[in-house]
Coordinates of C-alpha atoms in Angstrom, one line a residue:
X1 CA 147.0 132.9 47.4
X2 CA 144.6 130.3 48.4
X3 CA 145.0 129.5 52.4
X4 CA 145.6 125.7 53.3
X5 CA 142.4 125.5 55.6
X6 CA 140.2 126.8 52.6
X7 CA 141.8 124.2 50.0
X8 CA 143.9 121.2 51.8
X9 CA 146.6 119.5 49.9
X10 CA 146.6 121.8 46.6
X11 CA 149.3 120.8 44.2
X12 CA 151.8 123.5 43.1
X13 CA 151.7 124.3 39.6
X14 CA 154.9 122.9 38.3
X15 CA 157.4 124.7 37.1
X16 CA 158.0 122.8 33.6
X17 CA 154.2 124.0 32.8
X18 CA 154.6 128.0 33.0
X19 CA 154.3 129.7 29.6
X20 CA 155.4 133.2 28.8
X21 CA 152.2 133.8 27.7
X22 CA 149.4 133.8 30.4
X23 CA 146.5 132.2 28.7
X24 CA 148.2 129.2 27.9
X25 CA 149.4 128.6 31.7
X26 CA 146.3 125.7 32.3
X27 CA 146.8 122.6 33.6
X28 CA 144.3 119.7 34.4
X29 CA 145.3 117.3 37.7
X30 CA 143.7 113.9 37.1
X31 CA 143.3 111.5 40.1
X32 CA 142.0 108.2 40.2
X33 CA 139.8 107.0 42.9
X34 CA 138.6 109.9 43.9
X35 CA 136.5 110.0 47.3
X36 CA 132.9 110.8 46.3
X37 CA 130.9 112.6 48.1
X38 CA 127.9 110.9 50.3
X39 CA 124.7 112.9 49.4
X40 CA 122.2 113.2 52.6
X41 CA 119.5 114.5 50.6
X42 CA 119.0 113.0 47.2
X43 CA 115.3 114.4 46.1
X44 CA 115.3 117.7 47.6
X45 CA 111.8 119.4 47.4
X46 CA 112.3 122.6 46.0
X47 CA 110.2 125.7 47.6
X48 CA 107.6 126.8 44.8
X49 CA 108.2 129.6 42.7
X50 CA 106.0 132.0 44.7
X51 CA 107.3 131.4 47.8
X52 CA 111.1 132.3 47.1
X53 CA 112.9 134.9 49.4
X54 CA 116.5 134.3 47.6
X55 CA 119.2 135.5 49.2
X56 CA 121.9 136.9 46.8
X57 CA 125.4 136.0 48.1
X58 CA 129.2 136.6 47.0
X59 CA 131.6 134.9 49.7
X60 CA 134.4 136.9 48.8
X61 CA 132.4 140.0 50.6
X62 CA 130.6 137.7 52.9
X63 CA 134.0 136.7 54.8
X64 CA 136.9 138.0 55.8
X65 CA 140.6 137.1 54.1
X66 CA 141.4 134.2 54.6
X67 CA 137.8 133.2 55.5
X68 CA 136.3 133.0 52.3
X69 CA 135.2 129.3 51.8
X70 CA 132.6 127.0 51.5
X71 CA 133.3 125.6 55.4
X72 CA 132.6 129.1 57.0
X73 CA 129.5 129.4 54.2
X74 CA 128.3 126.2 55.7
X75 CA 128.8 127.7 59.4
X76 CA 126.3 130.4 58.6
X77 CA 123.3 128.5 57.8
X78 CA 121.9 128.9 60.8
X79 CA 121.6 133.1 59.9
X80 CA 120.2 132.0 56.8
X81 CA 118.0 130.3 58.7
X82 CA 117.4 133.1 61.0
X83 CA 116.4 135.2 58.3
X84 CA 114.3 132.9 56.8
X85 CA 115.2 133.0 53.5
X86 CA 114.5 129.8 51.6
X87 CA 116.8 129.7 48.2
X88 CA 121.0 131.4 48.3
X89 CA 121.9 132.4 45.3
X90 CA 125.6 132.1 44.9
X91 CA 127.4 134.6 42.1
X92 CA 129.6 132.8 39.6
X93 CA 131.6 130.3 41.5
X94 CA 132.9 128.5 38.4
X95 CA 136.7 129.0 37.3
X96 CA 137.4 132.2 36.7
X97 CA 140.3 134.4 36.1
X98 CA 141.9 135.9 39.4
X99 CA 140.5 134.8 42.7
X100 CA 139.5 138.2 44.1
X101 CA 136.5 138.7 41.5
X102 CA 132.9 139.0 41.1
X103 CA 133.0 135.7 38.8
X104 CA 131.5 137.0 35.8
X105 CA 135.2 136.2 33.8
X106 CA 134.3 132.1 33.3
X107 CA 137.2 130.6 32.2
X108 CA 136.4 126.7 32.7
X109 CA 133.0 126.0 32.9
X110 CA 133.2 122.3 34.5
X111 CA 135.2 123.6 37.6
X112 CA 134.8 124.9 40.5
X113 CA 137.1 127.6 41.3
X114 CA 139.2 126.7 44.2
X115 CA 139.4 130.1 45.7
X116 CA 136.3 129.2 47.4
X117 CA 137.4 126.0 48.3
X118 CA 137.0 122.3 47.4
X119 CA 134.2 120.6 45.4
X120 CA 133.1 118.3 47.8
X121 CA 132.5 121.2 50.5
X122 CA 130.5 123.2 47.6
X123 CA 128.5 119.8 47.4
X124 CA 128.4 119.5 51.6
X125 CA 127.1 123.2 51.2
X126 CA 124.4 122.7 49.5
X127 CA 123.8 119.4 50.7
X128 CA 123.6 121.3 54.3
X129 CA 121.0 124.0 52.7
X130 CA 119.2 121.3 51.4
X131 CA 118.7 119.9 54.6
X132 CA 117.8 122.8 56.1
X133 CA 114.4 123.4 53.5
X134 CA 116.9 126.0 51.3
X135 CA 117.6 125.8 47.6
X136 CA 120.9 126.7 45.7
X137 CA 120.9 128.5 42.7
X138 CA 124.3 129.1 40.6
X139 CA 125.1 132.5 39.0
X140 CA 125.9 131.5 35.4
X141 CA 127.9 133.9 33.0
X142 CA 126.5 131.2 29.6
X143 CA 126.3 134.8 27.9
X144 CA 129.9 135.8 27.4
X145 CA 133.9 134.2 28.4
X146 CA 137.0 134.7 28.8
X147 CA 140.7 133.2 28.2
X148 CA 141.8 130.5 28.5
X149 CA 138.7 129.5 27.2
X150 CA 139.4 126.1 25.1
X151 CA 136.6 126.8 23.1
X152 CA 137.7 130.6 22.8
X153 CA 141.1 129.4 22.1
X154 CA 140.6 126.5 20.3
X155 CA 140.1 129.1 16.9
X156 CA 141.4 131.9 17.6
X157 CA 143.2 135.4 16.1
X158 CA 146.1 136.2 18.0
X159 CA 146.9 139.2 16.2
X160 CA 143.4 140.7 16.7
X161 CA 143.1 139.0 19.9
X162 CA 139.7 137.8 19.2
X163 CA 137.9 134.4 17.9
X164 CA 138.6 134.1 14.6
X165 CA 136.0 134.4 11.8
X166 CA 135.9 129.8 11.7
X167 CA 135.3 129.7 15.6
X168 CA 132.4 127.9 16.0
X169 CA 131.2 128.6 19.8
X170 CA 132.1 133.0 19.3
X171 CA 131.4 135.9 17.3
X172 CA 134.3 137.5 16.3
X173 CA 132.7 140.6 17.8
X174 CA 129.2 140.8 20.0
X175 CA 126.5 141.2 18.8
X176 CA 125.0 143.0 21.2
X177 CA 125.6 146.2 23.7
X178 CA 127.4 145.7 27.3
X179 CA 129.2 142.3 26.0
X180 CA 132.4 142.2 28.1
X181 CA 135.2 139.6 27.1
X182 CA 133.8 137.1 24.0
X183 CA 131.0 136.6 22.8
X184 CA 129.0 133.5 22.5
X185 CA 126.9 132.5 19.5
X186 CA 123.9 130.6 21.1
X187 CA 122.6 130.0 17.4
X188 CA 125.3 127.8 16.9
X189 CA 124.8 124.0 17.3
X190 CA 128.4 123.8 19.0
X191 CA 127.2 126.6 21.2
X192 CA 124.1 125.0 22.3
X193 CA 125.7 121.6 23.1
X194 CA 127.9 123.5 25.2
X195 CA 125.7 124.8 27.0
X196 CA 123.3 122.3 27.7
X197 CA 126.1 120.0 28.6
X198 CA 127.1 122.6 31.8
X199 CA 123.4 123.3 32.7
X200 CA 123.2 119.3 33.0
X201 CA 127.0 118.4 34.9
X202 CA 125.9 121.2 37.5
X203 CA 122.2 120.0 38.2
X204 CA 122.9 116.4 37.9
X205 CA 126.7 116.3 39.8
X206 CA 126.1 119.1 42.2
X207 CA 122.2 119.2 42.9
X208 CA 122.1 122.8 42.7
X209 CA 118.4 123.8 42.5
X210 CA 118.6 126.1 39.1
X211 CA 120.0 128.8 37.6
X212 CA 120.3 132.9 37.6
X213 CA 121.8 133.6 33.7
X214 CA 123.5 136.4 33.9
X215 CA 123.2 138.9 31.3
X216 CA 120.6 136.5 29.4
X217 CA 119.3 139.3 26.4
X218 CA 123.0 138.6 25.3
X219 CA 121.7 134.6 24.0
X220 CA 120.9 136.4 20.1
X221 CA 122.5 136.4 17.1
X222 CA 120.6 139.5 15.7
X223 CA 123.3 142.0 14.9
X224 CA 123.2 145.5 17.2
X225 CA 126.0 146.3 19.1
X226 CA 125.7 149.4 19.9
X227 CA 121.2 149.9 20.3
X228 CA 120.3 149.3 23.6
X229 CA 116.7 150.2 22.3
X230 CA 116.6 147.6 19.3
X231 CA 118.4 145.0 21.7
X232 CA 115.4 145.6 24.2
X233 CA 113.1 144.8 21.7
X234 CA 111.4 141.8 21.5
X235 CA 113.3 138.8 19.3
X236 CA 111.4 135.8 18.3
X237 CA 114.9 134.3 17.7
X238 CA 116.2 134.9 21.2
X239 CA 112.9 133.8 22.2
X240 CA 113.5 130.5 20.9
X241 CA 117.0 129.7 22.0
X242 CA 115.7 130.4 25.2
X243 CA 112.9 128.2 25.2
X244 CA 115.2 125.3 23.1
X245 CA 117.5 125.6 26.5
X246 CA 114.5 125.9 28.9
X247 CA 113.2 122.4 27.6
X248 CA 117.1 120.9 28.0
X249 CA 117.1 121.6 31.1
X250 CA 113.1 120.1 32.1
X251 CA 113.8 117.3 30.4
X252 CA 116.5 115.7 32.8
X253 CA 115.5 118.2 35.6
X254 CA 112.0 119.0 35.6
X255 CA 111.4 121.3 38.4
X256 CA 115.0 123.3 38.4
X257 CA 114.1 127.0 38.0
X258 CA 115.8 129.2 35.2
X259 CA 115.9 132.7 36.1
X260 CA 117.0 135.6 33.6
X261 CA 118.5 138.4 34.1
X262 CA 116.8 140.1 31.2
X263 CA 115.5 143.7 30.9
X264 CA 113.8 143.2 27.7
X265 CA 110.5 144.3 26.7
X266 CA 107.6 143.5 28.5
X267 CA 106.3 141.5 25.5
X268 CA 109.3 138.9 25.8
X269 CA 109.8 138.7 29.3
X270 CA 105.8 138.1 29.5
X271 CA 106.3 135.1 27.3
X272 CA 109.2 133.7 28.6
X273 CA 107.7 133.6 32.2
X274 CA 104.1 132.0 31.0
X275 CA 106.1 129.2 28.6
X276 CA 105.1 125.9 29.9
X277 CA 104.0 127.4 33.3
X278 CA 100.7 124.8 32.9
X279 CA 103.0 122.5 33.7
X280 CA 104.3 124.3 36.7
X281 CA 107.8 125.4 34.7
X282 CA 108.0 128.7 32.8
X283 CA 111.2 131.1 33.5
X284 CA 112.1 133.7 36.5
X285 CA 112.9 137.2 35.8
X286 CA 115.0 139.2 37.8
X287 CA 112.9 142.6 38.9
X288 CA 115.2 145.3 39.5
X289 CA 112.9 148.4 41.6
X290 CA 115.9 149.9 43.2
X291 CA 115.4 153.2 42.1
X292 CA 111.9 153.3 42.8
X293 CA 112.7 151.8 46.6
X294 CA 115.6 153.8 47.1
X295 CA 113.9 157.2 46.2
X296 CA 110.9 155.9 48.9
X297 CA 113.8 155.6 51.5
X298 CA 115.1 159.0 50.4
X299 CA 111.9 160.9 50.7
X300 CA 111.2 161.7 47.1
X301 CA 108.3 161.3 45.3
X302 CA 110.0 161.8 41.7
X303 CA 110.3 158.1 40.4
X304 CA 108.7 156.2 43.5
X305 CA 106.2 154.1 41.5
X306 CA 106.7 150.4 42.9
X307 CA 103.6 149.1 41.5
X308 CA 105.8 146.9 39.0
X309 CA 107.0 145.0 41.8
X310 CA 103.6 143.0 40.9
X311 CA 103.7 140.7 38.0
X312 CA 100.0 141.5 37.3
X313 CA 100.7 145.1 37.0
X314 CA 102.8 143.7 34.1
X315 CA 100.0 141.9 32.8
X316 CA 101.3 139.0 33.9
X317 CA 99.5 135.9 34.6
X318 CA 102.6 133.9 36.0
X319 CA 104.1 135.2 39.4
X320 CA 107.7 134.3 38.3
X321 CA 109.3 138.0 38.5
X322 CA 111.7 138.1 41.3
X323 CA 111.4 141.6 43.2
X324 CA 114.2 143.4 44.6
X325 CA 115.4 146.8 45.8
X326 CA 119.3 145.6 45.9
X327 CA 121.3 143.8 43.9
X328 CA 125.3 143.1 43.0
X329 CA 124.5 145.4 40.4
X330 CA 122.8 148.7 42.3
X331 CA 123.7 151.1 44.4
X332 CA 122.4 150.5 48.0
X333 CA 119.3 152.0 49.5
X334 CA 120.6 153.2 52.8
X335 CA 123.5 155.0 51.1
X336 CA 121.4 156.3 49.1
X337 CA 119.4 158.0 51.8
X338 CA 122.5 158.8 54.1
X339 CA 124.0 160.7 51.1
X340 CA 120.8 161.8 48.8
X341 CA 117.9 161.5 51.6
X342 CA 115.4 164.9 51.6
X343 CA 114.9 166.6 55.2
X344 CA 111.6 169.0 56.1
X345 CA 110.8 170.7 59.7
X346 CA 114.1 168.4 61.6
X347 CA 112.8 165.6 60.0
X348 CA 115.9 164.0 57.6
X349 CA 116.5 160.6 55.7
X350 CA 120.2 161.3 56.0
X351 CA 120.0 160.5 59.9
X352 CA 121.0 156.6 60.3
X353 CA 118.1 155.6 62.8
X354 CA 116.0 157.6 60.5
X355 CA 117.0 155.3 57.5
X356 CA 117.1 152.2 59.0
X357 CA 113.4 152.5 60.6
X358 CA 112.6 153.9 56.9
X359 CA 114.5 150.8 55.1
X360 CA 112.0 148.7 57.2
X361 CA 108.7 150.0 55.6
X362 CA 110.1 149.4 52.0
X363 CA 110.5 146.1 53.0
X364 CA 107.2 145.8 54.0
X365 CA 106.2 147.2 50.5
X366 CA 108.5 144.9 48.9
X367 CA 108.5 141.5 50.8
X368 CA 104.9 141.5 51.6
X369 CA 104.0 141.9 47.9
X370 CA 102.7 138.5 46.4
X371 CA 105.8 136.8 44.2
X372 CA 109.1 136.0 44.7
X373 CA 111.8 138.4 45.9
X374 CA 115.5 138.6 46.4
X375 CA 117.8 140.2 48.8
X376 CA 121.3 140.9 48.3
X377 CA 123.3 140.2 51.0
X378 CA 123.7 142.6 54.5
X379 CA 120.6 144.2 53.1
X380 CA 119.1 143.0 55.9
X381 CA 121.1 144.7 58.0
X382 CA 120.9 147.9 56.3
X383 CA 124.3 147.7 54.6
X384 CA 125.6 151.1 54.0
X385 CA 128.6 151.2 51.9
X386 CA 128.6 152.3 48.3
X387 CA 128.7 150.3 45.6
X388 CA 131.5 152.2 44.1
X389 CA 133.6 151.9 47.8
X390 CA 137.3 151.8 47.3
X391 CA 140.1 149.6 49.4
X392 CA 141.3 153.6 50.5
X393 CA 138.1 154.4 51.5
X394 CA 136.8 156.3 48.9
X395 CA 134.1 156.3 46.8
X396 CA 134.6 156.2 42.7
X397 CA 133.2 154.2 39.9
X398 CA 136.5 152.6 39.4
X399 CA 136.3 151.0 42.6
X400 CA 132.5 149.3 41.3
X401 CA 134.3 145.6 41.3
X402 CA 136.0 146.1 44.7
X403 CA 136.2 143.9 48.0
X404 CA 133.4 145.7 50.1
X405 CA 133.6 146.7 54.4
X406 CA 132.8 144.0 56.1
X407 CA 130.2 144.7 59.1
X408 CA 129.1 141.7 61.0
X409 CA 129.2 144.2 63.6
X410 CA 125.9 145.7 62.7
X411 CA 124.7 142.6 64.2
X412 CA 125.3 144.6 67.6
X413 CA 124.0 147.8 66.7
X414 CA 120.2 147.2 68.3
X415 CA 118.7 149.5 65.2
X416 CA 120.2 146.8 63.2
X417 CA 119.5 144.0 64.5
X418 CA 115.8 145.6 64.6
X419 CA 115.8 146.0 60.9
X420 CA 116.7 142.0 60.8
X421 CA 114.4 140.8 63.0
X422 CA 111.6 143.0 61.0
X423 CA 113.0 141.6 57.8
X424 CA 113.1 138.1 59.1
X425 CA 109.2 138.1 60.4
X426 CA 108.1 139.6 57.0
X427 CA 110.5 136.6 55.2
X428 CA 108.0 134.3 57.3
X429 CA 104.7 136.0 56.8
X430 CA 105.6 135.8 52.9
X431 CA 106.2 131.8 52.8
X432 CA 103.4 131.2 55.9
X433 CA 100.4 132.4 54.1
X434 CA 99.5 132.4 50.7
X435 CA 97.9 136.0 51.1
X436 CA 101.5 137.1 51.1
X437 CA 103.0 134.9 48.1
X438 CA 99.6 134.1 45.5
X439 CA 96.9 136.6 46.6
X440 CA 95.7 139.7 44.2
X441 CA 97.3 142.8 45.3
X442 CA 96.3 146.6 44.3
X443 CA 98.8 148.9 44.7
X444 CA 99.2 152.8 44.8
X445 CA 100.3 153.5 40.8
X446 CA 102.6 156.2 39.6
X447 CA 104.7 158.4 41.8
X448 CA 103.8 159.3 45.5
X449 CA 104.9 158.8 49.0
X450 CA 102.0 157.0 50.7
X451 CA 101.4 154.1 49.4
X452 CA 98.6 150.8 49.7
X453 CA 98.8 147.3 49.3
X454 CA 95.9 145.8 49.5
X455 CA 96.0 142.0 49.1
X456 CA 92.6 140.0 48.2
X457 CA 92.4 136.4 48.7
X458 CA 91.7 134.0 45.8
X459 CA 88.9 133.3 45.5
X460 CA 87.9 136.2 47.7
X461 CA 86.2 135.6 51.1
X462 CA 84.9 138.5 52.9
X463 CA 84.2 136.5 55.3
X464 CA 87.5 134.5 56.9
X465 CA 87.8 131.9 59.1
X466 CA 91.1 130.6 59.2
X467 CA 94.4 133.0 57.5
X468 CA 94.7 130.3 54.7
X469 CA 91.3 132.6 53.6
X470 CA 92.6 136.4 54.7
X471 CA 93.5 139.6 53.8
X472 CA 95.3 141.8 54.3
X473 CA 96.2 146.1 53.7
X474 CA 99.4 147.7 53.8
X475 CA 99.6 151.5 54.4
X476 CA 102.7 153.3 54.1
X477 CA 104.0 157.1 54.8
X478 CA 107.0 157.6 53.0
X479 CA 106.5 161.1 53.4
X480 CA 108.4 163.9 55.4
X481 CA 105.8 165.0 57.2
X482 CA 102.7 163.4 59.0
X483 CA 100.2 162.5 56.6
X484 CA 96.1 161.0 56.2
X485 CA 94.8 158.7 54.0
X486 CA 91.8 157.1 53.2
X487 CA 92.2 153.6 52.6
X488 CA 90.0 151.3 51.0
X489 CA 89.6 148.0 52.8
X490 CA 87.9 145.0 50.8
X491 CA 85.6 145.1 53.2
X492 CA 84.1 146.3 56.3
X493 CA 84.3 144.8 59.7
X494 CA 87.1 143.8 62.3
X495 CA 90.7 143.5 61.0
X496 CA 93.5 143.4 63.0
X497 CA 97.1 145.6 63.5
X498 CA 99.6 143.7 63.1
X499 CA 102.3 145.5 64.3
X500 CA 100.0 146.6 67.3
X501 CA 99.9 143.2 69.1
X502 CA 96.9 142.4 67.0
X503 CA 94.9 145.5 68.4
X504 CA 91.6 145.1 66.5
X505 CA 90.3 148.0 64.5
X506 CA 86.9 147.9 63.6
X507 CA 86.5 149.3 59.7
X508 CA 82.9 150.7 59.9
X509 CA 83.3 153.3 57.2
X510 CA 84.8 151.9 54.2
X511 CA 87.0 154.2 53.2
X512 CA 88.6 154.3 56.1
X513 CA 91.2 157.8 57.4
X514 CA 94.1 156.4 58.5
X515 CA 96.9 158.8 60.1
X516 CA 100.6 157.9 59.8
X517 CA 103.7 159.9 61.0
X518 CA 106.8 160.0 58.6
X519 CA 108.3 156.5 57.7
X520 CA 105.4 155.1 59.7
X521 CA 103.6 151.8 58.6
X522 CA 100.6 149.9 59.2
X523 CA 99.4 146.3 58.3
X524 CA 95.9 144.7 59.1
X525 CA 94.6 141.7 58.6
X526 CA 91.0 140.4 58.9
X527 CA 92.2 137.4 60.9
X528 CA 94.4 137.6 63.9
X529 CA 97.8 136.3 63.2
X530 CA 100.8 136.0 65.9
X531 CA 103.5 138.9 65.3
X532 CA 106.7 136.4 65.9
X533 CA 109.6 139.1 66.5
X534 CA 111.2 139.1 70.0
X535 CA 112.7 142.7 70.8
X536 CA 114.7 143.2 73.5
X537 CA 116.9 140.3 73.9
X538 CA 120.5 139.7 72.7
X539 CA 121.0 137.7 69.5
X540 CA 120.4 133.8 69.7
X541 CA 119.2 134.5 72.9
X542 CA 115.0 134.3 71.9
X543 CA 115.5 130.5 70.5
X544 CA 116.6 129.6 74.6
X545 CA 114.0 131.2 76.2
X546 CA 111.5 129.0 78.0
X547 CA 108.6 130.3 79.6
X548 CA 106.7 128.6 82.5
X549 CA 103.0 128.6 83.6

């Protein structure tokens, strides 16, 4: 059911069109003059690469029923704004099968599905984001679809109920593990027309800024459906019909970003991100440290290396891997902690004010890292509900693709809204200054539970003036238990703590001791900078405070 105030004036499906069969119930309304839609911003300047703070975002958990469209997406901007993130990335919107769904089930490639609403309020959505300094980027399933398909369709064995062996967009059978529904064959001319065709209708009819392709390892021909290892490893041919699509997509859209979700080895990835980046191009990769994050949160030093966050630590010479400690596809941190978090002398993890001032020094060790980074959404608010959450309540892996609690409510909970404000001030810090988005960073390698950051400059200036020249160090006790650490700065002298009103530290011994508490945080720089959070007021009210001489 799709509510009249989401989609105005939809047309029944007529009766004389239903077929017994499901997947051939598909029908196409044409309409002649059709009102276009009138573009405010035509030549939107996209934020660069290094300064992204995406926002990961499915409406049908982002709303209530009956809520879910494009017009109450478009009434939120002002949160976005709020949280200062500067690119939404919107999972698959295009038709899919069902309405209540996480998209990945494309059916028709060229539509919008109308759950969501109509396609002129997707275009006034991102025509309002665009307005407001943030990018779109679609969620693309290019690696996989699903009936009714007409390519899938078009050739295809009804008895086996796949494409038949003559179908020249799918395999038969995929080529490669995880493959849900059919399987595409990007080798194939058909296939890459295809392709490059709905990369182009999207960028060119909707403006959207780029593209997140999901499950993009899958664009291979080489045969092993059932090694993850071999699948991981690196493939000159997948390499190439990445690339081929890459350049497609520059050539009519020159600046769009194409982000992978990838997971292959190092070697690929590292190749993919540096192709054409001369030129200011090369490819985004998705950066999945939610273990690593999570375990900090929970108090365990057993797989709590974050140091791949980096993309240098990769050796890496592009910054184009997107960092994140949530995604649609992990479990969350603060569940995590509240279920799995270690305790020591009536210190726990698994308390919720514990958690939530915890979840705000991994975000200082995740968004003050140099690169781009993602959040998925209400992880801001410290979202607390389980991935595998049922309707009933429940938790179960069954229940992976279900609708999710809604809690604008934490909005009210002043923890909360403390986690957001923190969260929001860091988004700032990491697109204000380029310490925070292109400097060098050294950071604590392997497992442990106090960790540094410490971010150099380039070219390195011991000596700043203005913070277009600083640095900065981030200490962190993720510990149970109070802990000391000496901490080299990169160089002596004043710096500055920045979540101590500035208080200046003077750094005479280098190594310097520092003392932290459990969960606590520290970060200096060597030139004063303005700590922007307001505490203690109700939401909306710090944008209509004035204050007089």
């Amino acid at each position: 059911y799709i509510p009249p105030g989401t989609y105005p004036g939809l047309p029944p499906y007529p009766a004389e069109a239903l077929n017994a069969q499901w997947y051939f119930n598909r029908i196409s309304v044409f309409q002649t003059a059709q009102p276009s839609y009138p573009w405010v911003v035509n030549n939107f300047q996209k934020p660069a690469k290094s300064t992204l703070v995406v926002y990961e975002l499915l409406i049908r958990d982002f709303f209530a029923n009956g809520q879910r469209n494009y017009q109450n997406l478009i009434d939120t901007i002002g949160y976005f704004k709020r949280l200062g993130v500067n690119a939404i990335q919107l999972m698959p919107i295009m038709e899919f099968n069902g309405n209540e769904s996480w998209g990945y089930n494309p059916t028709f490639m060229f539509a919008p599905d109308k759950y969501y609403g109509t396609k002129n309020k997707l275009k006034e959505f991102i025509d309002k984001c665009h307005q407001n300094g943030i990018a779109v980027i679609l969620d693309i399933a290019m690696n996989h679809q699903d009936l009714p398909n007409s390519f899938v369709l078009q050739d295809f064995n009804f008895a086996s109920g796949k494409p038949a062996a003559t179908n020249r967009w799918f395999n038969v059978d995929p080529r490669h593990p995880f493959n849900v529904f059919f399987d595409m064959n990007h080798a194939s001319t058909y296939t890459q027309k295809y392709l490059d065709t709905v990369n182009h209708y999207w960028l060119n009819q909707y403006k959207v800024d780029g593209f997140r392709f999901d499950l993009s390892k899958g664009f291979t021909q080489t045969n092993n459906p059932n090694d993850v290892g071999a699948w991981s490893a690196y493939d000159a041919s997948r390499i190439a019909i990445l690339k081929r699509m890459a350049d497609k997509i520059w050539t009519h859209s020159p600046n769009a970003y194409v982000i992978l979700e990838h997971f292959a080895q190092n070697s690929e990835e590292q190749e993919l991100a540096d192709y054409r980046s001369a030129e200011g191009k090369g490819m985004m990769f998705w950066g999945n440290l939610n273990h690593s994050y999570s375990q900090l949160v929970k108090g365990v030093a057993d797989g709590s290396d974050i140091s791949g966050v980096y993309h240098k630590n990769r050796a890496w010479s592009s910054p184009h891997l997107i960092g994140y400690m949530e995604s649609h596809d992990e479990e969350r941190a603060m569940y995590r902690a509240l279920t799995e978090g270690a305790s020591a002398s009536g210190y726990t993890t698994r308390d919720v004010n514990t958690a939530l001032a915890r979840m705000k020094a991994a975000h200082l060790a995740l968004l003050a890292v140099p690169g781009p980074k993602m959040i998925w959404q209400f992880g801001e608010l410290g979202y607390d509900f389980s991935i595998n959450q049922c309707t009933n309540g429940t938790v179960n892996s069954n229940c992976r693709l279900d609708i999710k609690p809604l809690r604008w409510s934490y909005l009210d909970e002043p923890a909360r809204a403390d986690l957001f404000n923190h969260v929001a001030d860091l988004n700032r810090l990491h697109k204000t200054y380029d310490i925070f988005h292109s400097g060098d960073a050294i950071m604590t390698a392997g497992n442990g539970l106090v960790k540094t950051i410490i971010l150099r400059n380039t070219p390195f200036n011991p000596n700043p003036v203005t913070a277009e020249d600083m640095n900065a160090v981030i200490v962190v006790n993720f510990g149970l238990s109070a802990a000391t650490v000496n901490v080299g700065f990169p160089h002596t002298g004043t710096w500055y703590n920045y979540y101590s009103y500035g208080t200046p530290l003077n750094v005479a011994v280098n190594p310097l001791s520092i003392s932290l508490g459990p969960g606590e945080y520290r970060l200096f720089t060597d030139v004063a900078i303005k700590n922007e959070i307001v505490v203690g007021l109700a939401e909306g009210l710090a944008t209509d405070v004035v204050v007089f001489p």
